[in-house]
PDB file of C-alpha atoms in Angstrom:
ATOM      1  CA  LEU A 139       0.135   0.393  -0.061  1.00 60.00           C
ATOM      2  CA  PHE A 140       2.494   2.349   0.735  1.00 69.00           C
ATOM      3  CA  ASN A 141       5.042   1.781  -2.208  1.00 76.00           C
ATOM      4  CA  ARG A 142       4.543   2.224  -5.576  1.00 83.00           C
ATOM      5  CA  GLY A 143       1.770   4.715  -5.213  1.00 86.00           C
ATOM      6  CA  GLY A 144      -1.101   2.358  -3.336  1.00 89.00           C
ATOM      7  CA  LEU A 145      -2.052   5.070  -0.993  1.00 90.00           C
ATOM      8  CA  ALA A 146      -2.320   7.691  -3.880  1.00 91.00           C
ATOM      9  CA  ALA A 147      -4.391   5.166  -5.386  1.00 91.00           C
ATOM     10  CA  LEU A 148      -7.052   4.289  -2.319  1.00 91.00           C
ATOM     11  CA  LEU A 149      -7.019   8.418  -1.947  1.00 92.00           C
ATOM     12  CA  TYR A 150      -8.417   9.210  -5.293  1.00 93.00           C
ATOM     13  CA  ASP A 151     -11.007   5.815  -4.912  1.00 92.00           C
ATOM     14  CA  LEU A 152     -11.737   7.575  -1.728  1.00 90.00           C
ATOM     15  CA  LEU A 153     -12.389  10.752  -3.347  1.00 91.00           C
ATOM     16  CA  GLU A 154     -14.523  10.066  -6.318  1.00 90.00           C
ATOM     17  CA  MET A 155     -16.714   6.958  -4.505  1.00 87.00           C
ATOM     18  CA  SER A 156     -20.115   8.486  -4.443  1.00 85.00           C
ATOM     19  CA  THR A 157     -21.476   8.836  -1.252  1.00 81.00           C
ATOM     20  CA  ASP A 158     -24.829   9.587  -1.725  1.00 83.00           C
ATOM     21  CA  ALA A 159     -26.338   5.972  -1.043  1.00 82.00           C
ATOM     22  CA  VAL A 160     -24.120   5.958   2.113  1.00 81.00           C
ATOM     23  CA  ASN A 161     -25.998   6.662   5.307  1.00 84.00           C
ATOM     24  CA  LEU A 162     -23.016   6.853   7.694  1.00 79.00           C
ATOM     25  CA  ARG A 163     -25.704   7.730  10.740  1.00 85.00           C
ATOM     26  CA  GLN A 164     -27.707   4.244   9.841  1.00 84.00           C
ATOM     27  CA  ILE A 165     -26.341   1.677  11.462  1.00 81.00           C
ATOM     28  CA  PRO A 166     -26.635  -1.858   9.277  1.00 79.00           C
ATOM     29  CA  GLN A 167     -29.235  -4.311  11.196  1.00 77.00           C
ATOM     30  CA  THR A 168     -27.335  -7.495  11.243  1.00 81.00           C
ATOM     31  CA  ARG A 169     -27.236 -10.897  12.927  1.00 78.00           C
ATOM     32  CA  ASP A 170     -24.373  -9.909  14.636  1.00 85.00           C
ATOM     33  CA  LEU A 171     -25.251  -7.034  15.547  1.00 83.00           C
ATOM     34  CA  GLN A 172     -27.937  -8.609  17.603  1.00 78.00           C
ATOM     35  CA  GLU A 173     -26.219 -11.139  18.932  1.00 80.00           C
ATOM     36  CA  GLN A 174     -23.865  -8.338  20.400  1.00 84.00           C
ATOM     37  CA  LYS A 175     -27.098  -6.605  21.890  1.00 79.00           C
ATOM     38  CA  VAL A 176     -28.068  -9.209  23.625  1.00 76.00           C
ATOM     39  CA  LEU A 177     -24.572  -9.721  24.950  1.00 80.00           C
ATOM     40  CA  SER A 178     -23.921  -6.433  26.058  1.00 84.00           C
ATOM     41  CA  ALA A 179     -27.145  -5.877  27.563  1.00 85.00           C
ATOM     42  CA  ASP A 180     -28.243  -5.050  31.504  1.00 88.00           C
ATOM     43  CA  PRO A 181     -28.805  -8.220  33.657  1.00 88.00           C
ATOM     44  CA  ASP A 182     -32.489  -7.718  33.331  1.00 91.00           C
ATOM     45  CA  GLU A 183     -32.545  -7.162  30.057  1.00 92.00           C
ATOM     46  CA  GLN A 184     -30.260 -11.141  29.562  1.00 91.00           C
ATOM     47  CA  TRP A 185     -32.062 -12.497  31.859  1.00 93.00           C
ATOM     48  CA  TRP A 186     -35.303 -11.569  30.098  1.00 94.00           C
ATOM     49  CA  VAL A 187     -34.132 -12.523  26.591  1.00 92.00           C
ATOM     50  CA  GLU A 188     -32.718 -16.141  28.582  1.00 92.00           C
ATOM     51  CA  ARG A 189     -36.716 -16.854  29.471  1.00 94.00           C
ATOM     52  CA  LEU A 190     -37.533 -15.855  26.063  1.00 94.00           C
ATOM     53  CA  HIS A 191     -35.040 -18.066  24.856  1.00 92.00           C
ATOM     54  CA  GLN A 192     -35.814 -21.128  27.472  1.00 92.00           C
ATOM     55  CA  GLY A 193     -39.358 -20.662  26.774  1.00 93.00           C
ATOM     56  CA  TYR A 194     -40.418 -21.049  30.591  1.00 92.00           C
ATOM     57  CA  LEU A 195     -40.823 -18.473  33.486  1.00 91.00           C
ATOM     58  CA  GLU A 196     -41.753 -21.139  35.867  1.00 85.00           C
ATOM     59  CA  VAL A 197     -40.268 -24.233  36.271  1.00 80.00           C
ATOM     60  CA  THR A 198     -41.806 -26.540  39.405  1.00 78.00           C
ATOM     61  CA  ASP A 199     -41.226 -29.623  40.925  1.00 78.00           C
ATOM     62  CA  ARG A 200     -43.058 -33.118  39.187  1.00 83.00           C
ATOM     63  CA  ARG A 201     -44.243 -35.749  41.906  1.00 81.00           C
ATOM     64  CA  ASN A 202     -45.032 -39.300  41.717  1.00 86.00           C
ATOM     65  CA  ARG A 203     -48.268 -40.444  43.809  1.00 88.00           C
ATOM     66  CA  ASP A 204     -45.437 -41.134  46.782  1.00 88.00           C
ATOM     67  CA  GLY A 205     -44.880 -37.235  46.945  1.00 84.00           C
ATOM     68  CA  GLU A 206     -41.702 -37.775  45.935  1.00 87.00           C
ATOM     69  CA  VAL A 207     -39.700 -35.448  43.365  1.00 83.00           C
ATOM     70  CA  VAL A 208     -39.667 -37.554  39.666  1.00 86.00           C
ATOM     71  CA  GLY A 209     -38.748 -34.197  37.220  1.00 84.00           C
ATOM     72  CA  LYS A 210     -39.348 -31.013  36.473  1.00 84.00           C
ATOM     73  CA  ASP A 211     -42.066 -29.195  34.772  1.00 86.00           C
ATOM     74  CA  TYR A 212     -41.087 -25.942  32.684  1.00 89.00           C
ATOM     75  CA  LYS A 213     -44.296 -23.528  32.122  1.00 91.00           C
ATOM     76  CA  TRP A 214     -45.032 -20.211  30.592  1.00 93.00           C
ATOM     77  CA  PRO A 215     -48.457 -19.357  31.984  1.00 92.00           C
ATOM     78  CA  GLU A 216     -50.966 -16.546  32.043  1.00 93.00           C
ATOM     79  CA  LEU A 217     -50.363 -15.295  35.059  1.00 91.00           C
ATOM     80  CA  VAL A 218     -47.095 -16.289  37.547  1.00 91.00           C
ATOM     81  CA  GLU A 219     -46.217 -15.064  40.980  1.00 90.00           C
ATOM     82  CA  LYS A 220     -44.139 -11.934  41.697  1.00 92.00           C
ATOM     83  CA  ASP A 221     -42.172 -13.967  44.001  1.00 91.00           C
ATOM     84  CA  THR A 222     -41.485 -16.818  41.606  1.00 90.00           C
ATOM     85  CA  LEU A 223     -40.272 -14.360  38.969  1.00 91.00           C
ATOM     86  CA  HIS A 224     -38.290 -12.390  41.841  1.00 92.00           C
ATOM     87  CA  ALA A 225     -36.556 -16.008  42.796  1.00 90.00           C
ATOM     88  CA  SER A 226     -35.767 -16.693  38.875  1.00 90.00           C
ATOM     89  CA  TYR A 227     -33.941 -13.021  38.558  1.00 92.00           C
ATOM     90  CA  LEU A 228     -31.822 -13.482  42.312  1.00 89.00           C
ATOM     91  CA  GLU A 229     -30.535 -16.980  40.868  1.00 88.00           C
ATOM     92  CA  PHE A 230     -29.600 -15.433  37.473  1.00 89.00           C
ATOM     93  CA  LEU A 231     -27.803 -12.470  39.020  1.00 87.00           C
ATOM     94  CA  ASN A 232     -26.281 -15.106  41.245  1.00 86.00           C
ATOM     95  CA  THR A 233     -25.294 -17.187  38.353  1.00 84.00           C
ATOM     96  CA  LEU A 234     -23.491 -13.699  37.063  1.00 78.00           C
ATOM     97  CA  HIS A 235     -21.972 -12.978  40.050  1.00 72.00           C
ATOM     98  CA  ARG A 236     -24.186  -9.781  40.424  1.00 66.00           C
ATOM     99  CA  GLY A 237     -25.434 -10.433  43.842  1.00 60.00           C
ATOM    100  CA  GLY A 238     -25.146  -8.895  47.114  1.00 64.00           C
ATOM    101  CA  ARG A 239     -27.750  -6.485  46.320  1.00 66.00           C
ATOM    102  CA  SER A 240     -31.005  -5.744  48.323  1.00 69.00           C
ATOM    103  CA  PRO A 241     -33.631  -8.376  47.599  1.00 69.00           C
ATOM    104  CA  LYS A 242     -36.142  -5.360  47.912  1.00 73.00           C
ATOM    105  CA  ALA A 243     -34.009  -3.106  45.735  1.00 77.00           C
ATOM    106  CA  THR A 244     -33.769  -5.756  42.882  1.00 85.00           C
ATOM    107  CA  GLU A 245     -37.533  -6.549  43.197  1.00 90.00           C
ATOM    108  CA  THR A 246     -38.217  -3.294  42.315  1.00 90.00           C
ATOM    109  CA  GLU A 247     -35.513  -2.928  39.512  1.00 91.00           C
ATOM    110  CA  LEU A 248     -36.830  -6.078  37.884  1.00 93.00           C
ATOM    111  CA  GLY A 249     -40.634  -4.749  38.492  1.00 94.00           C
ATOM    112  CA  GLN A 250     -39.653  -1.257  36.998  1.00 94.00           C
ATOM    113  CA  PHE A 251     -38.368  -2.969  34.047  1.00 95.00           C
ATOM    114  CA  LEU A 252     -40.808  -5.269  33.229  1.00 96.00           C
ATOM    115  CA  GLN A 253     -43.311  -2.939  33.109  1.00 95.00           C
ATOM    116  CA  ARG A 254     -41.127  -0.586  31.162  1.00 95.00           C
ATOM    117  CA  ARG A 255     -40.236  -3.179  28.233  1.00 95.00           C
ATOM    118  CA  THR A 256     -42.233  -6.161  28.176  1.00 96.00           C
ATOM    119  CA  LEU A 257     -46.277  -6.244  27.963  1.00 96.00           C
ATOM    120  CA  LEU A 258     -46.557  -7.869  31.448  1.00 95.00           C
ATOM    121  CA  HIS A 259     -48.621  -6.402  33.545  1.00 94.00           C
ATOM    122  CA  ASP A 260     -49.117  -6.391  37.516  1.00 93.00           C
ATOM    123  CA  ARG A 261     -51.881  -6.445  39.230  1.00 92.00           C
ATOM    124  CA  ARG A 262     -53.339  -8.070  42.676  1.00 91.00           C
ATOM    125  CA  SER A 263     -55.274 -12.069  42.700  1.00 87.00           C
ATOM    126  CA  LEU A 264     -56.756 -14.743  44.674  1.00 84.00           C
ATOM    127  CA  ILE A 265     -54.568 -17.851  44.427  1.00 80.00           C
ATOM    128  CA  GLY A 266     -56.028 -20.304  47.007  1.00 83.00           C
ATOM    129  CA  GLY A 267     -57.917 -17.948  49.531  1.00 87.00           C
ATOM    130  CA  GLU A 268     -54.954 -15.588  49.527  1.00 88.00           C
ATOM    131  CA  ARG A 269     -54.109 -12.074  47.666  1.00 91.00           C
ATOM    132  CA  VAL A 270     -50.722 -12.211  45.900  1.00 90.00           C
ATOM    133  CA  ARG A 271     -49.558 -10.069  43.740  1.00 93.00           C
ATOM    134  CA  VAL A 272     -48.907 -10.977  40.159  1.00 93.00           C
ATOM    135  CA  TRP A 273     -47.254 -10.476  36.903  1.00 94.00           C
ATOM    136  CA  ILE A 274     -50.436 -11.016  33.735  1.00 94.00           C
ATOM    137  CA  VAL A 275     -48.118 -13.021  31.244  1.00 95.00           C
ATOM    138  CA  PRO A 276     -48.987 -12.527  27.112  1.00 96.00           C
ATOM    139  CA  PRO A 277     -48.324 -15.891  25.555  1.00 96.00           C
ATOM    140  CA  LEU A 278     -44.417 -16.566  24.449  1.00 95.00           C
ATOM    141  CA  GLU A 279     -44.634 -15.616  20.828  1.00 94.00           C
ATOM    142  CA  THR A 280     -46.385 -12.550  22.053  1.00 96.00           C
ATOM    143  CA  CYS A 281     -43.313 -11.731  24.394  1.00 96.00           C
ATOM    144  CA  ARG A 282     -41.300 -12.358  21.700  1.00 94.00           C
ATOM    145  CA  ARG A 283     -42.273 -10.554  18.665  1.00 93.00           C
ATOM    146  CA  HIS A 284     -42.418  -7.637  20.964  1.00 95.00           C
ATOM    147  CA  TRP A 285     -39.140  -8.047  22.257  1.00 93.00           C
ATOM    148  CA  ALA A 286     -37.851  -8.257  18.921  1.00 90.00           C
ATOM    149  CA  GLU A 287     -39.830  -5.319  17.542  1.00 90.00           C
ATOM    150  CA  HIS A 288     -38.734  -2.752  20.311  1.00 90.00           C
ATOM    151  CA  ASN A 289     -34.827  -3.931  20.077  1.00 86.00           C
ATOM    152  CA  GLY A 290     -34.195  -4.331  16.442  1.00 79.00           C
ATOM    153  CA  MET A 291     -34.083  -8.010  16.192  1.00 80.00           C
ATOM    154  CA  ASP A 292     -35.443  -9.919  13.143  1.00 76.00           C
ATOM    155  CA  ASP A 293     -38.874 -11.475  12.607  1.00 76.00           C
ATOM    156  CA  ASP A 294     -37.106 -14.909  12.219  1.00 78.00           C
ATOM    157  CA  TYR A 295     -34.730 -14.091  15.081  1.00 78.00           C
ATOM    158  CA  PRO A 296     -33.766 -18.114  16.340  1.00 82.00           C
ATOM    159  CA  TRP A 297     -35.178 -18.471  19.652  1.00 83.00           C
ATOM    160  CA  ASP A 298     -34.420 -21.613  20.079  1.00 74.00           C
ATOM    161  CA  ASP A 299     -37.212 -23.094  21.598  1.00 60.00           C
TER     162      ASP A 299
END
């Protein structure tokens, strides 16, 4: 490049290149960019994307007639207790080694994130004769589509079911 006029040729090509069709302020939306967004996301975003990838919000024990745990059931329910989602979030933070924060602070942080960035809505509901705080959860595909649309992801993003 530096020998035999290469630098001059490069400069000539750059000066002659038309920039009418190029918008340097518009970043191309590529799969690599989508993956980079996921990898550099905040912990609450990482937790939510993991939930969308795995396709479940709630894990319950499956028991036999004797009451012994024989497996796990993975669910995407229409209604999930806030404490259940918060416990999942705390477990996720611990895997990232970002624990140590007050559970109340992370509960507030998670609630604000879910209301601001997802389609989940909170309310109180009567479950087993007791009023509990719950999240109303749209179907999994609706949540995935919403996240993809609002985060510049392709419609055909591979969610890994």
